[in-house]
Amino acid sequence: MMRGAASTEVAAVIVIMLAVLNQLESATANASLSSNKSSCNIYRGSWVYDNSYPLYDSKSCPFIERQFNCKSNGRPDQGYLKYRWQPSGCNITRFNGLDFLERLKGKKLIFVGDSLSLNQWQSLTCLLHNASPKAKFTMTRSPSGLSVFSFPAYNATIMFSRNAFLVDIVGDPPKRVMKLDSISTGSLWKIADVLVFNSWHWWLHTGRKQPWDAVEYGNVTVRDMDRLVAYEKAIRTWAMWIDQNIDHSKTKVFFQGVSPDHARSHDWSKQSGNGSCIGETKPVMGSNYRAGPHPAEMVVEKVLKTMKNPARLIDVTLMSQLRKDGHPSVYGFGGHKNPDCSHWCLAGVPDSWNQLLYSELFHS
């Protein structure tokens, strides 16, 4: 009898010890998972094929820009619509338009930048309209370059302010001067609850497309200068303006990473191919891009580190570099005459930019 009781007690002790060990293992695993999530860089990963994509049909977005509507412009392949951004080592929350609208209730989100900001603004308006297709909305676009999309039911406003350089350009041709150390157009920025800035697309334009005739910095005026140097001076001016004028306890500030073009196929392939994004139907697989880091993106990263209250970088450069297939190409506004390897089809890559913005705003 004593032996049987002892055996029962030993068995009970073993069960308890095993239970404790299981709890310890579970706690360790959970701690490890939590650590991975906290250390995970959502901007490093790869594109994976996902049949649940796209997040909306371009036909269901009645106000989509013609230049971004590749499907309606006759693009025959559909694979470019089916890719989802997957970070390495963690998952990101799927975009939820109704949740976004609820959290944005009573607030203003403003995109400030060039036509890539327009691309992203258009994507977000389509995503939100798709989430609540019966909700009334208003859209106004002014000659000054301000576009306003709002949902009265949520008192939520999503704006796009066209400002390709962020710094001032004053005067008329042939005496237009870009003032790299001056910003006089920031009054609108002060009313925002969320600001998303972008600039680079226009900095390399020359000839007829160049919107200035001279460049001024301090007391020095020159006809031109190294564009990357000029860009850095302008971004530093913007950073100082933000530090001096924006209350970060009230306004969240983001800088949208540099969106790459795909005009040179040797950037992603050793083979010369057709020389551009024309005919590309699949992303670069994996997480590496042959051309390496974008020099303008490196400037942005450097300048943000100097800020008193650093803006958050939405680092979309690498993920966008991998999407050589995502551009309008010959199915944009210009067709075969002027293939577009800079902007992005909608639905498409900018939807993933907005998913990352959603994650940064509400789930970080």
mmCIF file of C-alpha atoms in Angstrom:
data_model
loop_
_atom_site.group_PDB
_atom_site.id
_atom_site.type_symbol
_atom_site.label_atom_id
_atom_site.label_comp_id
_atom_site.label_asym_id
_atom_site.label_seq_id
_atom_site.Cartn_x
_atom_site.Cartn_y
_atom_site.Cartn_z
ATOM 1 C CA MET A 1 0.000 0.000 0.000
ATOM 2 C CA MET A 2 2.775 2.414 0.952
ATOM 3 C CA ARG A 3 4.564 1.595 -2.288
ATOM 4 C CA GLY A 4 1.420 2.346 -4.340
ATOM 5 C CA ALA A 5 0.884 5.680 -2.549
ATOM 6 C CA ALA A 6 4.502 6.667 -3.125
ATOM 7 C CA SER A 7 4.204 5.813 -6.804
ATOM 8 C CA THR A 8 1.068 7.935 -7.049
ATOM 9 C CA GLU A 9 2.834 10.864 -5.367
ATOM 10 C CA VAL A 10 5.847 10.528 -7.708
ATOM 11 C CA ALA A 11 3.541 10.407 -10.740
ATOM 12 C CA ALA A 12 1.747 13.522 -9.513
ATOM 13 C CA VAL A 13 5.055 15.338 -9.059
ATOM 14 C CA ILE A 14 6.141 14.354 -12.586
ATOM 15 C CA VAL A 15 2.852 15.653 -14.035
ATOM 16 C CA ILE A 16 3.301 18.962 -12.207
ATOM 17 C CA MET A 17 6.914 19.263 -13.392
ATOM 18 C CA LEU A 18 5.904 18.550 -16.986
ATOM 19 C CA ALA A 19 3.162 21.174 -16.756
ATOM 20 C CA VAL A 20 5.660 23.738 -15.426
ATOM 21 C CA LEU A 21 8.124 22.887 -18.201
ATOM 22 C CA ASN A 22 5.380 23.285 -20.828
ATOM 23 C CA GLN A 23 4.479 26.685 -19.379
ATOM 24 C CA LEU A 24 8.123 27.748 -19.426
ATOM 25 C CA GLU A 25 8.525 26.594 -23.028
ATOM 26 C CA SER A 26 5.334 28.428 -24.021
ATOM 27 C CA ALA A 27 6.450 31.599 -22.240
ATOM 28 C CA THR A 28 9.852 31.388 -23.926
ATOM 29 C CA ALA A 29 8.251 30.901 -27.335
ATOM 30 C CA ASN A 30 5.864 33.810 -26.773
ATOM 31 C CA ALA A 31 8.700 36.030 -25.595
ATOM 32 C CA SER A 32 10.692 35.063 -28.659
ATOM 33 C CA LEU A 33 7.729 35.817 -30.943
ATOM 34 C CA SER A 34 7.179 39.171 -29.217
ATOM 35 C CA SER A 35 10.865 39.972 -29.579
ATOM 36 C CA ASN A 36 10.753 39.087 -33.271
ATOM 37 C CA LYS A 37 7.751 41.346 -33.809
ATOM 38 C CA SER A 38 9.337 44.262 -32.004
ATOM 39 C CA SER A 39 12.584 43.891 -33.928
ATOM 40 C CA CYS A 40 10.980 43.116 -37.297
ATOM 41 C CA ASN A 41 11.589 45.621 -40.076
ATOM 42 C CA ILE A 42 8.331 45.701 -42.057
ATOM 43 C CA TYR A 43 10.172 47.297 -44.985
ATOM 44 C CA ARG A 44 12.429 44.303 -45.577
ATOM 45 C CA GLY A 45 10.834 41.302 -47.183
ATOM 46 C CA SER A 46 9.576 40.059 -50.541
ATOM 47 C CA TRP A 47 6.492 39.963 -52.742
ATOM 48 C CA VAL A 48 4.339 36.835 -52.561
ATOM 49 C CA TYR A 49 1.515 35.778 -54.858
ATOM 50 C CA ASP A 50 -1.837 36.063 -53.078
ATOM 51 C CA ASN A 51 -5.132 35.172 -54.753
ATOM 52 C CA SER A 52 -7.071 37.385 -52.316
ATOM 53 C CA TYR A 53 -5.522 40.433 -53.988
ATOM 54 C CA PRO A 54 -6.106 43.078 -55.281
ATOM 55 C CA LEU A 55 -7.695 44.938 -52.362
ATOM 56 C CA TYR A 56 -10.212 46.550 -54.760
ATOM 57 C CA ASP A 57 -11.172 46.500 -58.419
ATOM 58 C CA SER A 58 -10.243 49.653 -60.308
ATOM 59 C CA LYS A 59 -13.702 49.530 -61.920
ATOM 60 C CA SER A 60 -15.239 50.065 -58.462
ATOM 61 C CA CYS A 61 -13.286 53.309 -57.967
ATOM 62 C CA PRO A 62 -15.256 55.843 -60.038
ATOM 63 C CA PHE A 63 -12.761 58.687 -59.688
ATOM 64 C CA ILE A 64 -9.491 56.877 -60.426
ATOM 65 C CA GLU A 65 -7.028 58.821 -62.596
ATOM 66 C CA ARG A 66 -6.911 57.645 -66.186
ATOM 67 C CA GLN A 67 -3.099 57.518 -66.142
ATOM 68 C CA PHE A 68 -3.124 54.973 -63.284
ATOM 69 C CA ASN A 69 -6.007 52.822 -64.522
ATOM 70 C CA CYS A 70 -3.966 50.226 -66.420
ATOM 71 C CA LYS A 71 -6.764 47.663 -66.515
ATOM 72 C CA SER A 72 -9.200 50.047 -68.221
ATOM 73 C CA ASN A 73 -6.405 51.199 -70.537
ATOM 74 C CA GLY A 74 -6.136 47.678 -71.912
ATOM 75 C CA ARG A 75 -3.389 45.996 -69.914
ATOM 76 C CA PRO A 76 -4.002 42.291 -70.687
ATOM 77 C CA ASP A 77 -2.034 40.557 -67.896
ATOM 78 C CA GLN A 78 -3.491 40.372 -64.371
ATOM 79 C CA GLY A 79 -0.586 38.926 -62.371
ATOM 80 C CA TYR A 80 0.686 42.339 -61.249
ATOM 81 C CA LEU A 81 -2.550 42.733 -59.239
ATOM 82 C CA LYS A 82 -1.956 39.590 -57.197
ATOM 83 C CA TYR A 83 1.166 40.329 -55.179
ATOM 84 C CA ARG A 84 1.224 41.060 -51.445
ATOM 85 C CA TRP A 85 4.156 42.526 -49.529
ATOM 86 C CA GLN A 86 5.426 40.047 -46.938
ATOM 87 C CA PRO A 87 8.002 41.262 -44.384
ATOM 88 C CA SER A 88 10.706 38.819 -43.334
ATOM 89 C CA GLY A 89 10.058 37.472 -39.837
ATOM 90 C CA CYS A 90 6.634 38.931 -39.090
ATOM 91 C CA ASN A 91 3.226 39.756 -40.546
ATOM 92 C CA ILE A 92 1.534 43.115 -41.003
ATOM 93 C CA THR A 93 -2.127 43.837 -40.433
ATOM 94 C CA ARG A 94 -4.236 43.614 -43.578
ATOM 95 C CA PHE A 95 -5.596 46.985 -44.604
ATOM 96 C CA ASN A 96 -9.039 47.618 -43.083
ATOM 97 C CA GLY A 97 -10.709 50.629 -44.644
ATOM 98 C CA LEU A 98 -13.565 50.885 -42.136
ATOM 99 C CA ASP A 99 -11.122 50.762 -39.239
ATOM 100 C CA PHE A 100 -9.002 53.426 -40.962
ATOM 101 C CA LEU A 101 -12.044 55.706 -41.334
ATOM 102 C CA GLU A 102 -13.103 55.193 -37.708
ATOM 103 C CA ARG A 103 -9.636 56.076 -36.462
ATOM 104 C CA LEU A 104 -9.431 59.066 -38.807
ATOM 105 C CA LYS A 105 -12.798 60.408 -37.644
ATOM 106 C CA GLY A 106 -12.651 64.180 -37.180
ATOM 107 C CA LYS A 107 -9.109 64.366 -38.575
ATOM 108 C CA LYS A 108 -7.232 65.551 -41.655
ATOM 109 C CA LEU A 109 -4.554 63.528 -43.452
ATOM 110 C CA ILE A 110 -2.531 65.457 -46.031
ATOM 111 C CA PHE A 111 -0.185 64.069 -48.674
ATOM 112 C CA VAL A 112 2.334 66.707 -49.794
ATOM 113 C CA GLY A 113 4.539 66.085 -52.810
ATOM 114 C CA ASP A 114 4.620 65.301 -56.516
ATOM 115 C CA SER A 115 2.626 62.929 -58.721
ATOM 116 C CA LEU A 116 3.840 59.927 -56.714
ATOM 117 C CA SER A 117 2.001 61.457 -53.751
ATOM 118 C CA LEU A 118 -0.981 61.807 -56.084
ATOM 119 C CA ASN A 119 -0.566 58.098 -56.873
ATOM 120 C CA GLN A 120 -0.682 57.251 -53.154
ATOM 121 C CA TRP A 121 -3.530 59.659 -52.362
ATOM 122 C CA GLN A 122 -5.566 58.171 -55.205
ATOM 123 C CA SER A 123 -4.833 54.666 -53.892
ATOM 124 C CA LEU A 124 -6.009 55.559 -50.381
ATOM 125 C CA THR A 125 -9.219 57.178 -51.608
ATOM 126 C CA CYS A 126 -9.982 54.034 -53.644
ATOM 127 C CA LEU A 127 -9.255 51.778 -50.662
ATOM 128 C CA LEU A 128 -11.544 53.803 -48.379
ATOM 129 C CA HIS A 129 -14.329 54.136 -50.940
ATOM 130 C CA ASN A 130 -14.172 50.374 -51.501
ATOM 131 C CA ALA A 131 -14.554 49.784 -47.752
ATOM 132 C CA SER A 132 -17.703 51.926 -47.590
ATOM 133 C CA PRO A 133 -19.031 52.157 -51.151
ATOM 134 C CA LYS A 134 -22.448 53.508 -50.140
ATOM 135 C CA ALA A 135 -21.072 56.280 -47.924
ATOM 136 C CA LYS A 136 -21.391 59.740 -49.415
ATOM 137 C CA PHE A 137 -18.123 61.420 -50.331
ATOM 138 C CA THR A 138 -17.059 64.744 -51.760
ATOM 139 C CA MET A 139 -14.086 65.497 -53.969
ATOM 140 C CA THR A 140 -12.791 68.892 -55.019
ATOM 141 C CA ARG A 141 -9.682 69.771 -57.024
ATOM 142 C CA SER A 142 -8.441 73.338 -57.292
ATOM 143 C CA PRO A 143 -6.134 74.972 -59.877
ATOM 144 C CA SER A 144 -3.658 75.642 -57.064
ATOM 145 C CA GLY A 145 -2.944 71.909 -56.863
ATOM 146 C CA LEU A 146 -5.009 71.082 -53.768
ATOM 147 C CA SER A 147 -7.276 68.020 -53.958
ATOM 148 C CA VAL A 148 -9.689 67.229 -51.125
ATOM 149 C CA PHE A 149 -11.534 63.941 -50.590
ATOM 150 C CA SER A 150 -13.846 63.680 -47.596
ATOM 151 C CA PHE A 151 -16.388 61.366 -45.985
ATOM 152 C CA PRO A 152 -18.957 63.597 -44.196
ATOM 153 C CA ALA A 153 -20.276 60.657 -42.153
ATOM 154 C CA TYR A 154 -16.856 60.263 -40.557
ATOM 155 C CA ASN A 155 -15.804 63.922 -40.764
ATOM 156 C CA ALA A 156 -12.593 62.485 -42.232
ATOM 157 C CA THR A 157 -10.607 64.363 -44.866
ATOM 158 C CA ILE A 158 -7.788 63.050 -47.057
ATOM 159 C CA MET A 159 -5.993 65.778 -49.002
ATOM 160 C CA PHE A 160 -3.294 65.991 -51.641
ATOM 161 C CA SER A 161 -1.238 69.178 -51.968
ATOM 162 C CA ARG A 162 0.887 69.225 -55.096
ATOM 163 C CA ASN A 163 4.337 70.494 -54.095
ATOM 164 C CA ALA A 164 7.066 68.680 -56.009
ATOM 165 C CA PHE A 165 10.080 70.301 -54.315
ATOM 166 C CA LEU A 166 8.733 71.321 -50.859
ATOM 167 C CA VAL A 167 10.904 74.463 -51.029
ATOM 168 C CA ASP A 168 9.915 77.687 -52.850
ATOM 169 C CA ILE A 169 10.127 78.503 -56.533
ATOM 170 C CA VAL A 170 9.495 82.197 -57.162
ATOM 171 C CA GLY A 171 9.228 84.378 -60.255
ATOM 172 C CA ASP A 172 8.173 83.807 -63.845
ATOM 173 C CA PRO A 173 10.101 82.455 -66.848
ATOM 174 C CA PRO A 174 12.859 83.108 -67.689
ATOM 175 C CA LYS A 175 13.649 84.219 -64.116
ATOM 176 C CA ARG A 176 12.207 81.436 -61.961
ATOM 177 C CA VAL A 177 14.395 80.879 -58.909
ATOM 178 C CA MET A 178 14.368 77.790 -56.726
ATOM 179 C CA LYS A 179 15.158 78.922 -53.169
ATOM 180 C CA LEU A 180 16.663 75.920 -51.426
ATOM 181 C CA ASP A 181 16.532 77.528 -47.982
ATOM 182 C CA SER A 182 12.986 78.920 -48.104
ATOM 183 C CA ILE A 183 9.521 77.485 -47.412
ATOM 184 C CA SER A 184 6.594 79.905 -47.519
ATOM 185 C CA THR A 185 3.814 77.466 -48.413
ATOM 186 C CA GLY A 186 3.590 75.531 -45.153
ATOM 187 C CA SER A 187 0.481 77.157 -43.653
ATOM 188 C CA LEU A 188 -1.693 74.284 -44.913
ATOM 189 C CA TRP A 189 0.618 71.747 -43.278
ATOM 190 C CA LYS A 190 -0.182 73.179 -39.850
ATOM 191 C CA ILE A 191 -3.850 72.127 -39.972
ATOM 192 C CA ALA A 192 -3.078 68.428 -40.504
ATOM 193 C CA ASP A 193 -3.342 65.617 -37.980
ATOM 194 C CA VAL A 194 -1.238 63.396 -40.251
ATOM 195 C CA LEU A 195 1.317 64.635 -42.805
ATOM 196 C CA VAL A 196 2.909 62.419 -45.456
ATOM 197 C CA PHE A 197 5.650 64.148 -47.490
ATOM 198 C CA ASN A 198 7.386 63.061 -50.663
ATOM 199 C CA SER A 199 9.873 64.625 -53.071
ATOM 200 C CA TRP A 200 12.336 63.386 -55.694
ATOM 201 C CA HIS A 201 10.518 62.615 -58.937
ATOM 202 C CA TRP A 202 11.026 66.108 -60.430
ATOM 203 C CA TRP A 203 14.569 66.811 -59.252
ATOM 204 C CA LEU A 204 16.218 65.214 -62.275
ATOM 205 C CA HIS A 205 14.177 67.005 -64.943
ATOM 206 C CA THR A 206 16.119 69.139 -67.402
ATOM 207 C CA GLY A 207 15.296 71.221 -70.447
ATOM 208 C CA ARG A 208 11.639 72.052 -71.087
ATOM 209 C CA LYS A 209 10.425 70.070 -68.051
ATOM 210 C CA GLN A 210 12.732 71.865 -65.612
ATOM 211 C CA PRO A 211 10.497 74.279 -63.661
ATOM 212 C CA TRP A 212 13.242 76.706 -62.586
ATOM 213 C CA ASP A 213 15.857 78.878 -64.299
ATOM 214 C CA ALA A 214 18.257 79.371 -61.389
ATOM 215 C CA VAL A 215 18.995 77.934 -57.946
ATOM 216 C CA GLU A 216 19.544 80.068 -54.842
ATOM 217 C CA TYR A 217 21.007 79.030 -51.510
ATOM 218 C CA GLY A 218 21.867 81.722 -48.975
ATOM 219 C CA ASN A 219 23.426 84.626 -50.873
ATOM 220 C CA VAL A 220 24.597 82.472 -53.758
ATOM 221 C CA THR A 221 22.629 82.084 -57.011
ATOM 222 C CA VAL A 222 23.737 79.664 -59.720
ATOM 223 C CA ARG A 223 22.200 78.438 -62.955
ATOM 224 C CA ASP A 224 22.345 74.836 -61.801
ATOM 225 C CA MET A 225 24.047 72.454 -59.367
ATOM 226 C CA ASP A 226 24.394 68.756 -58.699
ATOM 227 C CA ARG A 227 20.787 67.647 -58.277
ATOM 228 C CA LEU A 228 21.476 65.308 -55.357
ATOM 229 C CA VAL A 229 23.283 68.140 -53.527
ATOM 230 C CA ALA A 230 20.373 70.496 -54.201
ATOM 231 C CA TYR A 231 17.922 67.840 -53.025
ATOM 232 C CA GLU A 232 19.771 67.381 -49.734
ATOM 233 C CA LYS A 233 19.790 71.135 -49.085
ATOM 234 C CA ALA A 234 16.053 71.289 -49.740
ATOM 235 C CA ILE A 235 15.277 68.303 -47.495
ATOM 236 C CA ARG A 236 17.362 69.866 -44.706
ATOM 237 C CA THR A 237 15.330 73.079 -45.071
ATOM 238 C CA TRP A 238 12.125 71.041 -44.881
ATOM 239 C CA ALA A 239 13.389 69.176 -41.776
ATOM 240 C CA MET A 240 14.193 72.446 -39.992
ATOM 241 C CA TRP A 241 10.785 73.855 -40.920
ATOM 242 C CA ILE A 242 9.037 70.785 -39.484
ATOM 243 C CA ASP A 243 11.053 70.963 -36.254
ATOM 244 C CA GLN A 244 10.211 74.650 -35.822
ATOM 245 C CA ASN A 245 6.547 74.630 -36.840
ATOM 246 C CA ILE A 246 4.893 71.270 -36.181
ATOM 247 C CA ASP A 247 3.764 70.092 -32.746
ATOM 248 C CA HIS A 248 4.480 66.363 -32.791
ATOM 249 C CA SER A 249 2.147 65.760 -29.841
ATOM 250 C CA LYS A 250 -0.726 66.763 -32.145
ATOM 251 C CA THR A 251 0.513 65.885 -35.631
ATOM 252 C CA LYS A 252 2.135 62.699 -36.920
ATOM 253 C CA VAL A 253 4.734 63.371 -39.606
ATOM 254 C CA PHE A 254 5.939 60.853 -42.183
ATOM 255 C CA PHE A 255 8.312 61.075 -45.116
ATOM 256 C CA GLN A 256 7.331 58.776 -47.936
ATOM 257 C CA GLY A 257 10.442 57.010 -49.176
ATOM 258 C CA VAL A 258 11.751 57.595 -52.673
ATOM 259 C CA SER A 259 9.748 55.784 -55.331
ATOM 260 C CA PRO A 260 12.098 54.346 -58.004
ATOM 261 C CA ASP A 261 11.570 54.200 -61.737
ATOM 262 C CA HIS A 262 12.352 51.202 -63.937
ATOM 263 C CA ALA A 263 13.661 52.790 -67.122
ATOM 264 C CA ARG A 264 16.915 50.747 -67.196
ATOM 265 C CA SER A 265 16.562 46.973 -67.116
ATOM 266 C CA HIS A 266 20.212 46.483 -66.130
ATOM 267 C CA ASP A 267 19.212 47.861 -62.695
ATOM 268 C CA TRP A 268 17.537 44.519 -61.975
ATOM 269 C CA SER A 269 18.945 42.131 -64.569
ATOM 270 C CA LYS A 270 22.313 41.238 -66.061
ATOM 271 C CA GLN A 271 20.542 40.792 -69.372
ATOM 272 C CA SER A 272 19.785 43.979 -71.254
ATOM 273 C CA GLY A 273 16.236 42.865 -72.097
ATOM 274 C CA ASN A 274 13.968 45.484 -73.628
ATOM 275 C CA GLY A 275 15.630 48.249 -71.656
ATOM 276 C CA SER A 276 12.725 49.340 -69.462
ATOM 277 C CA CYS A 277 9.557 48.234 -67.668
ATOM 278 C CA ILE A 278 7.775 47.531 -70.950
ATOM 279 C CA GLY A 279 6.498 43.955 -71.027
ATOM 280 C CA GLU A 280 7.444 43.180 -67.411
ATOM 281 C CA THR A 281 4.789 41.016 -65.756
ATOM 282 C CA LYS A 282 6.447 39.722 -62.561
ATOM 283 C CA PRO A 283 8.335 41.274 -59.634
ATOM 284 C CA VAL A 284 11.993 40.696 -58.899
ATOM 285 C CA MET A 285 11.811 37.641 -56.674
ATOM 286 C CA GLY A 286 13.559 37.694 -53.308
ATOM 287 C CA SER A 287 14.742 40.641 -51.255
ATOM 288 C CA ASN A 288 17.711 42.009 -53.211
ATOM 289 C CA TYR A 289 17.837 44.590 -55.978
ATOM 290 C CA ARG A 290 20.808 44.549 -58.334
ATOM 291 C CA ALA A 291 21.249 48.359 -58.469
ATOM 292 C CA GLY A 292 21.455 48.580 -54.674
ATOM 293 C CA PRO A 293 20.241 51.413 -52.414
ATOM 294 C CA HIS A 294 18.742 54.494 -54.054
ATOM 295 C CA PRO A 295 21.022 57.546 -53.526
ATOM 296 C CA ALA A 296 18.114 59.930 -52.854
ATOM 297 C CA GLU A 297 16.712 57.562 -50.242
ATOM 298 C CA MET A 298 20.096 57.556 -48.503
ATOM 299 C CA VAL A 299 19.935 61.380 -48.372
ATOM 300 C CA VAL A 300 16.481 61.241 -46.775
ATOM 301 C CA GLU A 301 17.614 58.735 -44.159
ATOM 302 C CA LYS A 302 20.646 60.891 -43.306
ATOM 303 C CA VAL A 303 18.622 64.096 -42.935
ATOM 304 C CA LEU A 304 15.842 62.533 -40.856
ATOM 305 C CA LYS A 305 18.431 61.483 -38.267
ATOM 306 C CA THR A 306 19.374 65.149 -37.745
ATOM 307 C CA MET A 307 15.851 66.230 -36.796
ATOM 308 C CA LYS A 308 14.960 67.200 -33.253
ATOM 309 C CA ASN A 309 11.739 65.205 -33.625
ATOM 310 C CA PRO A 310 12.466 62.853 -36.539
ATOM 311 C CA ALA A 311 9.704 62.236 -39.038
ATOM 312 C CA ARG A 312 8.922 58.560 -39.504
ATOM 313 C CA LEU A 313 10.278 57.154 -42.760
ATOM 314 C CA ILE A 314 7.848 55.038 -44.753
ATOM 315 C CA ASP A 315 10.692 53.202 -46.402
ATOM 316 C CA VAL A 316 9.044 51.937 -49.581
ATOM 317 C CA THR A 317 12.132 52.178 -51.818
ATOM 318 C CA LEU A 318 13.340 48.568 -51.793
ATOM 319 C CA MET A 319 9.866 47.043 -51.972
ATOM 320 C CA SER A 320 9.099 49.319 -54.937
ATOM 321 C CA GLN A 321 12.425 48.602 -56.634
ATOM 322 C CA LEU A 322 11.386 44.947 -56.717
ATOM 323 C CA ARG A 323 8.151 45.792 -58.596
ATOM 324 C CA LYS A 324 9.402 46.356 -62.138
ATOM 325 C CA ASP A 325 6.050 44.951 -63.284
ATOM 326 C CA GLY A 326 3.848 47.468 -61.465
ATOM 327 C CA HIS A 327 4.071 50.512 -63.772
ATOM 328 C CA PRO A 328 1.533 51.677 -66.374
ATOM 329 C CA SER A 329 4.200 51.209 -69.055
ATOM 330 C CA VAL A 330 2.364 51.535 -72.393
ATOM 331 C CA TYR A 331 -1.024 51.299 -70.619
ATOM 332 C CA GLY A 332 -0.809 54.733 -69.043
ATOM 333 C CA PHE A 333 -1.703 58.194 -70.255
ATOM 334 C CA GLY A 334 0.886 58.405 -73.024
ATOM 335 C CA GLY A 335 0.628 54.870 -74.408
ATOM 336 C CA HIS A 336 3.398 53.523 -76.649
ATOM 337 C CA LYS A 337 4.590 57.036 -77.482
ATOM 338 C CA ASN A 338 5.539 57.851 -73.874
ATOM 339 C CA PRO A 339 5.663 54.651 -71.793
ATOM 340 C CA ASP A 340 5.404 55.342 -68.058
ATOM 341 C CA CYS A 341 7.954 53.486 -65.914
ATOM 342 C CA SER A 342 7.696 55.944 -62.997
ATOM 343 C CA HIS A 343 4.103 55.960 -61.763
ATOM 344 C CA TRP A 344 2.170 52.892 -60.630
ATOM 345 C CA CYS A 345 -0.936 51.062 -61.761
ATOM 346 C CA LEU A 346 -3.959 51.133 -59.470
ATOM 347 C CA ALA A 347 -4.848 48.763 -58.009
ATOM 348 C CA GLY A 348 -1.216 47.984 -57.323
ATOM 349 C CA VAL A 349 1.956 48.897 -55.454
ATOM 350 C CA PRO A 350 0.722 52.129 -53.750
ATOM 351 C CA ASP A 351 -1.975 50.070 -52.016
ATOM 352 C CA SER A 352 0.848 48.311 -50.167
ATOM 353 C CA TRP A 353 2.403 51.697 -49.335
ATOM 354 C CA ASN A 354 -0.901 52.605 -47.698
ATOM 355 C CA GLN A 355 -1.039 49.292 -45.873
ATOM 356 C CA LEU A 356 2.336 50.167 -44.348
ATOM 357 C CA LEU A 357 1.095 53.682 -43.513
ATOM 358 C CA TYR A 358 -1.930 52.066 -41.853
ATOM 359 C CA SER A 359 0.393 49.805 -39.862
ATOM 360 C CA GLU A 360 2.630 52.739 -38.819
ATOM 361 C CA LEU A 361 -0.329 54.914 -37.829
ATOM 362 C CA PHE A 362 -2.454 52.458 -35.909
ATOM 363 C CA HIS A 363 -0.616 49.180 -35.273
ATOM 364 C CA SER A 364 3.008 50.024 -34.458
#
